[in-house]
Amino acid sequence: MALWRSFPEQAEAMFRQFRESFGQSHTDKTSALALERAPAYWEVLAERGDADFRPVSRFLAAVFFEDEARAQAMALRLMLHVRQTYQSIFDRLI
C-alpha cells in the first residue's frame, strides 16, 4: 500500500481494486478484519507516505500488540522492516 501512494494518480483505484479482489477471494474472519482495518491503514499512509514509516509502524504495532512495551519494541522493528521492503520493491521497479 505504501508503494501505491507513490503513484498518486492511480493510488485510490489500486486500493479500491485490492479491496474488491481481496474480499472476493478471502472470505474468512481474519481477512474480513484485515479489510475492515485497511482504510485506517490507508489513511495513516496518506499522512506521510514513503517519507516516514513511524506512524505506520506504530499503527500496526498497536493493532497487533496490547502490551505497550511490546508494541513500542515491535513498532521500531516494523518501521525498519517496512522501510527495507519498500526500498527493495521500489529499487526493482526503477
mmCIF file of N, CA, C and O in Angstrom:
data_model
loop_
_atom_site.group_PDB
_atom_site.id
_atom_site.type_symbol
_atom_site.label_atom_id
_atom_site.label_comp_id
_atom_site.label_asym_id
_atom_site.label_seq_id
_atom_site.Cartn_x
_atom_site.Cartn_y
_atom_site.Cartn_z
ATOM 1 N N MET A 1 0.821 -1.197 0.000
ATOM 2 C CA MET A 1 0.000 0.000 0.000
ATOM 3 C C MET A 1 0.860 1.254 0.000
ATOM 4 O O MET A 1 0.492 2.248 -0.616
ATOM 5 N N ALA A 2 1.985 1.195 0.711
ATOM 6 C CA ALA A 2 2.873 2.365 0.720
ATOM 7 C C ALA A 2 3.387 2.636 -0.686
ATOM 8 O O ALA A 2 3.510 3.791 -1.099
ATOM 9 N N LEU A 3 3.656 1.591 -1.413
ATOM 10 C CA LEU A 3 4.135 1.756 -2.782
ATOM 11 C C LEU A 3 3.063 2.398 -3.658
ATOM 12 O O LEU A 3 3.365 3.257 -4.484
ATOM 13 N N TRP A 4 1.822 2.037 -3.474
ATOM 14 C CA TRP A 4 0.734 2.622 -4.269
ATOM 15 C C TRP A 4 0.660 4.122 -4.055
ATOM 16 O O TRP A 4 0.338 4.862 -4.970
ATOM 17 N N ARG A 5 0.957 4.569 -2.838
ATOM 18 C CA ARG A 5 0.917 6.002 -2.538
ATOM 19 C C ARG A 5 1.957 6.772 -3.348
ATOM 20 O O ARG A 5 1.874 7.974 -3.480
ATOM 21 N N SER A 6 2.949 6.056 -3.873
ATOM 22 C CA SER A 6 3.972 6.707 -4.692
ATOM 23 C C SER A 6 3.445 7.070 -6.081
ATOM 24 O O SER A 6 4.107 7.780 -6.823
ATOM 25 N N PHE A 7 2.280 6.564 -6.418
ATOM 26 C CA PHE A 7 1.638 6.852 -7.697
ATOM 27 C C PHE A 7 0.284 7.509 -7.399
ATOM 28 O O PHE A 7 -0.767 6.876 -7.519
ATOM 29 N N PRO A 8 0.296 8.791 -7.023
ATOM 30 C CA PRO A 8 -0.916 9.441 -6.512
ATOM 31 C C PRO A 8 -2.102 9.430 -7.468
ATOM 32 O O PRO A 8 -3.252 9.376 -7.007
ATOM 33 N N GLU A 9 -1.860 9.453 -8.748
ATOM 34 C CA GLU A 9 -2.980 9.489 -9.685
ATOM 35 C C GLU A 9 -3.719 8.149 -9.765
ATOM 36 O O GLU A 9 -4.896 8.115 -10.106
ATOM 37 N N GLN A 10 -3.033 7.058 -9.464
ATOM 38 C CA GLN A 10 -3.657 5.741 -9.530
ATOM 39 C C GLN A 10 -3.871 5.091 -8.166
ATOM 40 O O GLN A 10 -4.474 4.025 -8.079
ATOM 41 N N ALA A 11 -3.376 5.700 -7.105
ATOM 42 C CA ALA A 11 -3.378 5.077 -5.780
ATOM 43 C C ALA A 11 -4.777 4.674 -5.309
ATOM 44 O O ALA A 11 -4.979 3.551 -4.852
ATOM 45 N N GLU A 12 -5.729 5.564 -5.414
ATOM 46 C CA GLU A 12 -7.088 5.260 -4.934
ATOM 47 C C GLU A 12 -7.703 4.109 -5.726
ATOM 48 O O GLU A 12 -8.343 3.229 -5.151
ATOM 49 N N ALA A 13 -7.492 4.091 -7.022
ATOM 50 C CA ALA A 13 -8.026 3.000 -7.857
ATOM 51 C C ALA A 13 -7.370 1.672 -7.496
ATOM 52 O O ALA A 13 -8.046 0.636 -7.429
ATOM 53 N N MET A 14 -6.057 1.694 -7.250
ATOM 54 C CA MET A 14 -5.356 0.462 -6.861
ATOM 55 C C MET A 14 -5.879 -0.054 -5.524
ATOM 56 O O MET A 14 -6.090 -1.255 -5.360
ATOM 57 N N PHE A 15 -6.089 0.857 -4.583
ATOM 58 C CA PHE A 15 -6.582 0.456 -3.274
ATOM 59 C C PHE A 15 -7.995 -0.125 -3.383
ATOM 60 O O PHE A 15 -8.295 -1.158 -2.794
ATOM 61 N N ARG A 16 -8.829 0.524 -4.136
ATOM 62 C CA ARG A 16 -10.205 0.039 -4.333
ATOM 63 C C ARG A 16 -10.201 -1.345 -4.981
ATOM 64 O O ARG A 16 -10.910 -2.254 -4.552
ATOM 65 N N GLN A 17 -9.382 -1.520 -6.009
ATOM 66 C CA GLN A 17 -9.301 -2.811 -6.695
ATOM 67 C C GLN A 17 -8.780 -3.904 -5.754
ATOM 68 O O GLN A 17 -9.284 -5.023 -5.751
ATOM 69 N N PHE A 18 -7.787 -3.556 -4.947
ATOM 70 C CA PHE A 18 -7.264 -4.515 -3.969
ATOM 71 C C PHE A 18 -8.363 -4.967 -3.011
ATOM 72 O O PHE A 18 -8.533 -6.157 -2.766
ATOM 73 N N ARG A 19 -9.110 -4.011 -2.464
ATOM 74 C CA ARG A 19 -10.156 -4.363 -1.504
ATOM 75 C C ARG A 19 -11.218 -5.257 -2.125
ATOM 76 O O ARG A 19 -11.693 -6.206 -1.505
ATOM 77 N N GLU A 20 -11.600 -4.956 -3.363
ATOM 78 C CA GLU A 20 -12.610 -5.773 -4.033
ATOM 79 C C GLU A 20 -12.105 -7.189 -4.289
ATOM 80 O O GLU A 20 -12.787 -8.160 -3.962
ATOM 81 N N SER A 21 -10.924 -7.307 -4.872
ATOM 82 C CA SER A 21 -10.425 -8.639 -5.215
ATOM 83 C C SER A 21 -10.059 -9.443 -3.970
ATOM 84 O O SER A 21 -10.321 -10.639 -3.897
ATOM 85 N N PHE A 22 -9.481 -8.794 -2.966
ATOM 86 C CA PHE A 22 -9.129 -9.493 -1.729
ATOM 87 C C PHE A 22 -10.386 -9.984 -1.021
ATOM 88 O O PHE A 22 -10.436 -11.115 -0.544
ATOM 89 N N GLY A 23 -11.394 -9.136 -0.965
ATOM 90 C CA GLY A 23 -12.642 -9.512 -0.307
ATOM 91 C C GLY A 23 -13.341 -10.675 -0.980
ATOM 92 O O GLY A 23 -13.945 -11.519 -0.322
ATOM 93 N N GLN A 24 -13.250 -10.756 -2.288
ATOM 94 C CA GLN A 24 -13.879 -11.855 -3.025
ATOM 95 C C GLN A 24 -13.129 -13.170 -2.856
ATOM 96 O O GLN A 24 -13.730 -14.234 -2.808
ATOM 97 N N SER A 25 -11.810 -13.099 -2.759
ATOM 98 C CA SER A 25 -11.025 -14.328 -2.695
ATOM 99 C C SER A 25 -10.658 -14.756 -1.275
ATOM 100 O O SER A 25 -10.172 -15.861 -1.074
ATOM 101 N N HIS A 26 -10.899 -13.912 -0.288
ATOM 102 C CA HIS A 26 -10.592 -14.227 1.107
ATOM 103 C C HIS A 26 -11.825 -13.942 1.953
ATOM 104 O O HIS A 26 -12.074 -12.803 2.330
ATOM 105 N N THR A 27 -12.574 -14.981 2.260
ATOM 106 C CA THR A 27 -13.852 -14.796 2.951
ATOM 107 C C THR A 27 -13.814 -15.197 4.432
ATOM 108 O O THR A 27 -14.842 -15.182 5.090
ATOM 109 N N ASP A 28 -12.632 -15.518 4.956
ATOM 110 C CA ASP A 28 -12.536 -15.920 6.355
ATOM 111 C C ASP A 28 -12.600 -14.694 7.279
ATOM 112 O O ASP A 28 -12.508 -13.556 6.837
ATOM 113 N N LYS A 29 -12.742 -14.939 8.582
ATOM 114 C CA LYS A 29 -12.904 -13.860 9.553
ATOM 115 C C LYS A 29 -11.655 -12.981 9.675
ATOM 116 O O LYS A 29 -11.760 -11.765 9.805
ATOM 117 N N THR A 30 -10.488 -13.587 9.612
ATOM 118 C CA THR A 30 -9.247 -12.816 9.729
ATOM 119 C C THR A 30 -9.110 -11.857 8.564
ATOM 120 O O THR A 30 -8.731 -10.692 8.733
ATOM 121 N N SER A 31 -9.425 -12.330 7.373
ATOM 122 C CA SER A 31 -9.350 -11.470 6.185
ATOM 123 C C SER A 31 -10.394 -10.369 6.249
ATOM 124 O O SER A 31 -10.120 -9.233 5.838
ATOM 125 N N ALA A 32 -11.575 -10.687 6.744
ATOM 126 C CA ALA A 32 -12.612 -9.660 6.888
ATOM 127 C C ALA A 32 -12.152 -8.569 7.856
ATOM 128 O O ALA A 32 -12.378 -7.378 7.608
ATOM 129 N N LEU A 33 -11.486 -8.969 8.929
ATOM 130 C CA LEU A 33 -10.958 -7.995 9.881
ATOM 131 C C LEU A 33 -9.867 -7.141 9.231
ATOM 132 O O LEU A 33 -9.823 -5.926 9.421
ATOM 133 N N ALA A 34 -9.013 -7.761 8.439
ATOM 134 C CA ALA A 34 -7.969 -7.015 7.728
ATOM 135 C C ALA A 34 -8.590 -5.989 6.783
ATOM 136 O O ALA A 34 -8.131 -4.847 6.700
ATOM 137 N N LEU A 35 -9.632 -6.386 6.074
ATOM 138 C CA LEU A 35 -10.313 -5.450 5.172
ATOM 139 C C LEU A 35 -10.993 -4.321 5.933
ATOM 140 O O LEU A 35 -11.048 -3.190 5.459
ATOM 141 N N GLU A 36 -11.490 -4.638 7.102
ATOM 142 C CA GLU A 36 -12.127 -3.617 7.931
ATOM 143 C C GLU A 36 -11.101 -2.577 8.394
ATOM 144 O O GLU A 36 -11.392 -1.385 8.457
ATOM 145 N N ARG A 37 -9.893 -3.023 8.694
ATOM 146 C CA ARG A 37 -8.844 -2.122 9.172
ATOM 147 C C ARG A 37 -8.071 -1.447 8.038
ATOM 148 O O ARG A 37 -7.349 -0.479 8.276
ATOM 149 N N ALA A 38 -8.185 -1.944 6.837
ATOM 150 C CA ALA A 38 -7.414 -1.420 5.704
ATOM 151 C C ALA A 38 -7.615 0.079 5.477
ATOM 152 O O ALA A 38 -6.630 0.784 5.234
ATOM 153 N N PRO A 39 -8.833 0.614 5.539
ATOM 154 C CA PRO A 39 -8.983 2.061 5.327
ATOM 155 C C PRO A 39 -8.221 2.909 6.358
ATOM 156 O O PRO A 39 -7.662 3.946 6.015
ATOM 157 N N ALA A 40 -8.185 2.459 7.602
ATOM 158 C CA ALA A 40 -7.436 3.203 8.620
ATOM 159 C C ALA A 40 -5.945 3.178 8.288
ATOM 160 O O ALA A 40 -5.259 4.205 8.390
ATOM 161 N N TYR A 41 -5.441 2.035 7.878
ATOM 162 C CA TYR A 41 -4.039 1.909 7.486
ATOM 163 C C TYR A 41 -3.755 2.798 6.278
ATOM 164 O O TYR A 41 -2.741 3.481 6.214
ATOM 165 N N TRP A 42 -4.674 2.816 5.337
ATOM 166 C CA TRP A 42 -4.541 3.642 4.133
ATOM 167 C C TRP A 42 -4.427 5.116 4.497
ATOM 168 O O TRP A 42 -3.631 5.849 3.926
ATOM 169 N N GLU A 43 -5.223 5.550 5.458
ATOM 170 C CA GLU A 43 -5.178 6.941 5.893
ATOM 171 C C GLU A 43 -3.870 7.270 6.616
ATOM 172 O O GLU A 43 -3.335 8.368 6.466
ATOM 173 N N VAL A 44 -3.376 6.330 7.405
ATOM 174 C CA VAL A 44 -2.095 6.551 8.080
ATOM 175 C C VAL A 44 -1.002 6.740 7.037
ATOM 176 O O VAL A 44 -0.141 7.607 7.165
ATOM 177 N N LEU A 45 -1.044 5.963 5.973
ATOM 178 C CA LEU A 45 -0.058 6.105 4.900
ATOM 179 C C LEU A 45 -0.190 7.442 4.187
ATOM 180 O O LEU A 45 0.798 8.001 3.717
ATOM 181 N N ALA A 46 -1.391 7.963 4.107
ATOM 182 C CA ALA A 46 -1.609 9.232 3.403
ATOM 183 C C ALA A 46 -0.923 10.395 4.109
ATOM 184 O O ALA A 46 -0.539 11.369 3.472
ATOM 185 N N GLU A 47 -0.754 10.286 5.422
ATOM 186 C CA GLU A 47 -0.164 11.379 6.189
ATOM 187 C C GLU A 47 1.262 11.694 5.757
ATOM 188 O O GLU A 47 1.625 12.840 5.584
ATOM 189 N N ARG A 48 2.082 10.666 5.598
ATOM 190 C CA ARG A 48 3.494 10.893 5.279
ATOM 191 C C ARG A 48 4.003 10.027 4.140
ATOM 192 O O ARG A 48 5.152 10.153 3.745
ATOM 193 N N GLY A 49 3.182 9.131 3.640
ATOM 194 C CA GLY A 49 3.577 8.306 2.503
ATOM 195 C C GLY A 49 4.852 7.533 2.749
ATOM 196 O O GLY A 49 4.997 6.877 3.769
ATOM 197 N N ASP A 50 5.778 7.650 1.837
ATOM 198 C CA ASP A 50 7.016 6.889 1.952
ATOM 199 C C ASP A 50 8.141 7.674 2.618
ATOM 200 O O ASP A 50 9.279 7.232 2.660
ATOM 201 N N ALA A 51 7.842 8.838 3.165
ATOM 202 C CA ALA A 51 8.879 9.663 3.782
ATOM 203 C C ALA A 51 9.137 9.294 5.240
ATOM 204 O O ALA A 51 10.226 9.517 5.748
ATOM 205 N N ASP A 52 8.149 8.747 5.919
ATOM 206 C CA ASP A 52 8.291 8.445 7.338
ATOM 207 C C ASP A 52 7.397 7.259 7.673
ATOM 208 O O ASP A 52 6.173 7.363 7.627
ATOM 209 N N PHE A 53 8.005 6.143 8.039
ATOM 210 C CA PHE A 53 7.241 4.929 8.323
ATOM 211 C C PHE A 53 6.906 4.767 9.806
ATOM 212 O O PHE A 53 6.328 3.761 10.202
ATOM 213 N N ARG A 54 7.239 5.763 10.627
ATOM 214 C CA ARG A 54 6.926 5.662 12.061
ATOM 215 C C ARG A 54 5.430 5.593 12.335
ATOM 216 O O ARG A 54 4.992 4.731 13.105
ATOM 217 N N PRO A 55 4.599 6.461 11.743
ATOM 218 C CA PRO A 55 3.164 6.358 12.022
ATOM 219 C C PRO A 55 2.570 5.003 11.605
ATOM 220 O O PRO A 55 1.745 4.442 12.320
ATOM 221 N N VAL A 56 3.032 4.493 10.488
ATOM 222 C CA VAL A 56 2.537 3.195 10.007
ATOM 223 C C VAL A 56 2.941 2.089 10.968
ATOM 224 O O VAL A 56 2.123 1.241 11.335
ATOM 225 N N SER A 57 4.191 2.085 11.385
ATOM 226 C CA SER A 57 4.653 1.021 12.276
ATOM 227 C C SER A 57 3.971 1.107 13.643
ATOM 228 O O SER A 57 3.620 0.079 14.224
ATOM 229 N N ARG A 58 3.764 2.322 14.149
ATOM 230 C CA ARG A 58 3.050 2.459 15.429
ATOM 231 C C ARG A 58 1.609 1.962 15.301
ATOM 232 O O ARG A 58 1.081 1.310 16.202
ATOM 233 N N PHE A 59 0.971 2.280 14.191
ATOM 234 C CA PHE A 59 -0.400 1.837 13.959
ATOM 235 C C PHE A 59 -0.470 0.309 13.947
ATOM 236 O O PHE A 59 -1.302 -0.285 14.624
ATOM 237 N N LEU A 60 0.407 -0.326 13.174
ATOM 238 C CA LEU A 60 0.398 -1.790 13.080
ATOM 239 C C LEU A 60 0.720 -2.438 14.416
ATOM 240 O O LEU A 60 0.078 -3.423 14.800
ATOM 241 N N ALA A 61 1.690 -1.914 15.131
ATOM 242 C CA ALA A 61 2.041 -2.487 16.439
ATOM 243 C C ALA A 61 0.877 -2.365 17.412
ATOM 244 O O ALA A 61 0.597 -3.289 18.177
ATOM 245 N N ALA A 62 0.181 -1.248 17.393
ATOM 246 C CA ALA A 62 -0.964 -1.062 18.288
ATOM 247 C C ALA A 62 -2.099 -2.018 17.955
ATOM 248 O O ALA A 62 -2.814 -2.476 18.845
ATOM 249 N N VAL A 63 -2.252 -2.340 16.668
ATOM 250 C CA VAL A 63 -3.305 -3.271 16.252
ATOM 251 C C VAL A 63 -3.011 -4.677 16.763
ATOM 252 O O VAL A 63 -3.905 -5.382 17.219
ATOM 253 N N PHE A 64 -1.751 -5.093 16.714
ATOM 254 C CA PHE A 64 -1.412 -6.489 16.993
ATOM 255 C C PHE A 64 -0.886 -6.763 18.397
ATOM 256 O O PHE A 64 -0.830 -7.909 18.813
ATOM 257 N N PHE A 65 -0.482 -5.740 19.142
ATOM 258 C CA PHE A 65 0.089 -5.966 20.466
ATOM 259 C C PHE A 65 -0.584 -5.070 21.491
ATOM 260 O O PHE A 65 -0.552 -3.852 21.377
ATOM 261 N N GLU A 66 -1.171 -5.688 22.507
ATOM 262 C CA GLU A 66 -1.844 -4.925 23.556
ATOM 263 C C GLU A 66 -0.862 -4.389 24.584
ATOM 264 O O GLU A 66 -1.069 -3.317 25.131
ATOM 265 N N ASP A 67 0.204 -5.134 24.858
ATOM 266 C CA ASP A 67 1.208 -4.709 25.826
ATOM 267 C C ASP A 67 1.987 -3.521 25.257
ATOM 268 O O ASP A 67 2.592 -3.613 24.199
ATOM 269 N N GLU A 68 1.984 -2.399 25.982
ATOM 270 C CA GLU A 68 2.590 -1.157 25.492
ATOM 271 C C GLU A 68 4.084 -1.291 25.211
ATOM 272 O O GLU A 68 4.577 -0.837 24.185
ATOM 273 N N ALA A 69 4.803 -1.927 26.121
ATOM 274 C CA ALA A 69 6.251 -2.079 25.932
ATOM 275 C C ALA A 69 6.546 -2.936 24.702
ATOM 276 O O ALA A 69 7.429 -2.628 23.900
ATOM 277 N N ARG A 70 5.807 -3.999 24.553
ATOM 278 C CA ARG A 70 5.998 -4.886 23.384
ATOM 279 C C ARG A 70 5.604 -4.155 22.105
ATOM 280 O O ARG A 70 6.265 -4.280 21.085
ATOM 281 N N ALA A 71 4.551 -3.373 22.149
ATOM 282 C CA ALA A 71 4.107 -2.617 20.972
ATOM 283 C C ALA A 71 5.176 -1.617 20.541
ATOM 284 O O ALA A 71 5.444 -1.466 19.339
ATOM 285 N N GLN A 72 5.812 -0.955 21.498
ATOM 286 C CA GLN A 72 6.855 0.007 21.153
ATOM 287 C C GLN A 72 8.062 -0.675 20.519
ATOM 288 O O GLN A 72 8.619 -0.182 19.542
ATOM 289 N N ALA A 73 8.453 -1.809 21.088
ATOM 290 C CA ALA A 73 9.587 -2.551 20.529
ATOM 291 C C ALA A 73 9.277 -3.041 19.118
ATOM 292 O O ALA A 73 10.109 -2.946 18.212
ATOM 293 N N MET A 74 8.073 -3.549 18.937
ATOM 294 C CA MET A 74 7.691 -4.049 17.612
ATOM 295 C C MET A 74 7.526 -2.908 16.614
ATOM 296 O O MET A 74 7.799 -3.080 15.429
ATOM 297 N N ALA A 75 7.100 -1.744 17.072
ATOM 298 C CA ALA A 75 6.953 -0.602 16.169
ATOM 299 C C ALA A 75 8.294 -0.240 15.541
ATOM 300 O O ALA A 75 8.373 0.032 14.337
ATOM 301 N N LEU A 76 9.346 -0.272 16.348
ATOM 302 C CA LEU A 76 10.673 0.028 15.814
ATOM 303 C C LEU A 76 11.101 -1.027 14.799
ATOM 304 O O LEU A 76 11.571 -0.708 13.701
ATOM 305 N N ARG A 77 10.908 -2.291 15.132
ATOM 306 C CA ARG A 77 11.276 -3.364 14.205
ATOM 307 C C ARG A 77 10.455 -3.286 12.918
ATOM 308 O O ARG A 77 10.980 -3.467 11.822
ATOM 309 N N LEU A 78 9.169 -3.004 13.065
ATOM 310 C CA LEU A 78 8.311 -2.891 11.882
ATOM 311 C C LEU A 78 8.710 -1.718 11.004
ATOM 312 O O LEU A 78 8.709 -1.823 9.780
ATOM 313 N N MET A 79 9.069 -0.594 11.631
ATOM 314 C CA MET A 79 9.465 0.573 10.861
ATOM 315 C C MET A 79 10.659 0.237 9.974
ATOM 316 O O MET A 79 10.675 0.551 8.786
ATOM 317 N N LEU A 80 11.635 -0.421 10.537
ATOM 318 C CA LEU A 80 12.815 -0.791 9.766
ATOM 319 C C LEU A 80 12.482 -1.810 8.682
ATOM 320 O O LEU A 80 12.964 -1.725 7.554
ATOM 321 N N HIS A 81 11.626 -2.775 9.020
ATOM 322 C CA HIS A 81 11.253 -3.803 8.046
ATOM 323 C C HIS A 81 10.432 -3.220 6.899
ATOM 324 O O HIS A 81 10.685 -3.531 5.727
ATOM 325 N N VAL A 82 9.458 -2.384 7.213
ATOM 326 C CA VAL A 82 8.619 -1.780 6.171
ATOM 327 C C VAL A 82 9.465 -0.915 5.251
ATOM 328 O O VAL A 82 9.339 -0.973 4.024
ATOM 329 N N ARG A 83 10.356 -0.139 5.832
ATOM 330 C CA ARG A 83 11.219 0.718 5.018
ATOM 331 C C ARG A 83 12.117 -0.115 4.105
ATOM 332 O O ARG A 83 12.273 0.181 2.925
ATOM 333 N N GLN A 84 12.690 -1.183 4.639
ATOM 334 C CA GLN A 84 13.560 -2.049 3.844
ATOM 335 C C GLN A 84 12.783 -2.718 2.711
ATOM 336 O O GLN A 84 13.237 -2.764 1.569
ATOM 337 N N THR A 85 11.598 -3.209 3.009
ATOM 338 C CA THR A 85 10.767 -3.855 1.991
ATOM 339 C C THR A 85 10.351 -2.856 0.924
ATOM 340 O O THR A 85 10.438 -3.133 -0.273
ATOM 341 N N TYR A 86 9.917 -1.688 1.356
ATOM 342 C CA TYR A 86 9.512 -0.644 0.414
ATOM 343 C C TYR A 86 10.670 -0.285 -0.506
ATOM 344 O O TYR A 86 10.517 -0.200 -1.717
ATOM 345 N N GLN A 87 11.842 -0.087 0.074
ATOM 346 C CA GLN A 87 13.014 0.282 -0.718
ATOM 347 C C GLN A 87 13.365 -0.808 -1.716
ATOM 348 O O GLN A 87 13.689 -0.536 -2.868
ATOM 349 N N SER A 88 13.289 -2.054 -1.295
ATOM 350 C CA SER A 88 13.603 -3.170 -2.175
ATOM 351 C C SER A 88 12.646 -3.227 -3.358
ATOM 352 O O SER A 88 13.069 -3.386 -4.517
ATOM 353 N N ILE A 89 11.365 -3.074 -3.094
ATOM 354 C CA ILE A 89 10.365 -3.100 -4.178
ATOM 355 C C ILE A 89 10.591 -1.921 -5.111
ATOM 356 O O ILE A 89 10.600 -2.077 -6.338
ATOM 357 N N PHE A 90 10.776 -0.746 -4.545
ATOM 358 C CA PHE A 90 10.945 0.438 -5.369
ATOM 359 C C PHE A 90 12.213 0.357 -6.224
ATOM 360 O O PHE A 90 12.206 0.721 -7.400
ATOM 361 N N ASP A 91 13.305 -0.162 -5.652
ATOM 362 C CA ASP A 91 14.546 -0.322 -6.409
ATOM 363 C C ASP A 91 14.363 -1.250 -7.609
ATOM 364 O O ASP A 91 14.937 -1.032 -8.658
ATOM 365 N N ARG A 92 13.556 -2.274 -7.441
ATOM 366 C CA ARG A 92 13.330 -3.234 -8.541
ATOM 367 C C ARG A 92 12.446 -2.659 -9.629
ATOM 368 O O ARG A 92 12.507 -3.096 -10.759
ATOM 369 N N LEU A 93 11.643 -1.683 -9.283
ATOM 370 C CA LEU A 93 10.781 -1.053 -10.281
ATOM 371 C C LEU A 93 11.554 -0.066 -11.154
ATOM 372 O O LEU A 93 11.173 0.209 -12.283
ATOM 373 N N ILE A 94 12.595 0.483 -10.608
ATOM 374 C CA ILE A 94 13.349 1.513 -11.322
ATOM 375 C C ILE A 94 14.304 0.921 -12.282
ATOM 376 O O ILE A 94 14.773 0.095 -12.628
#
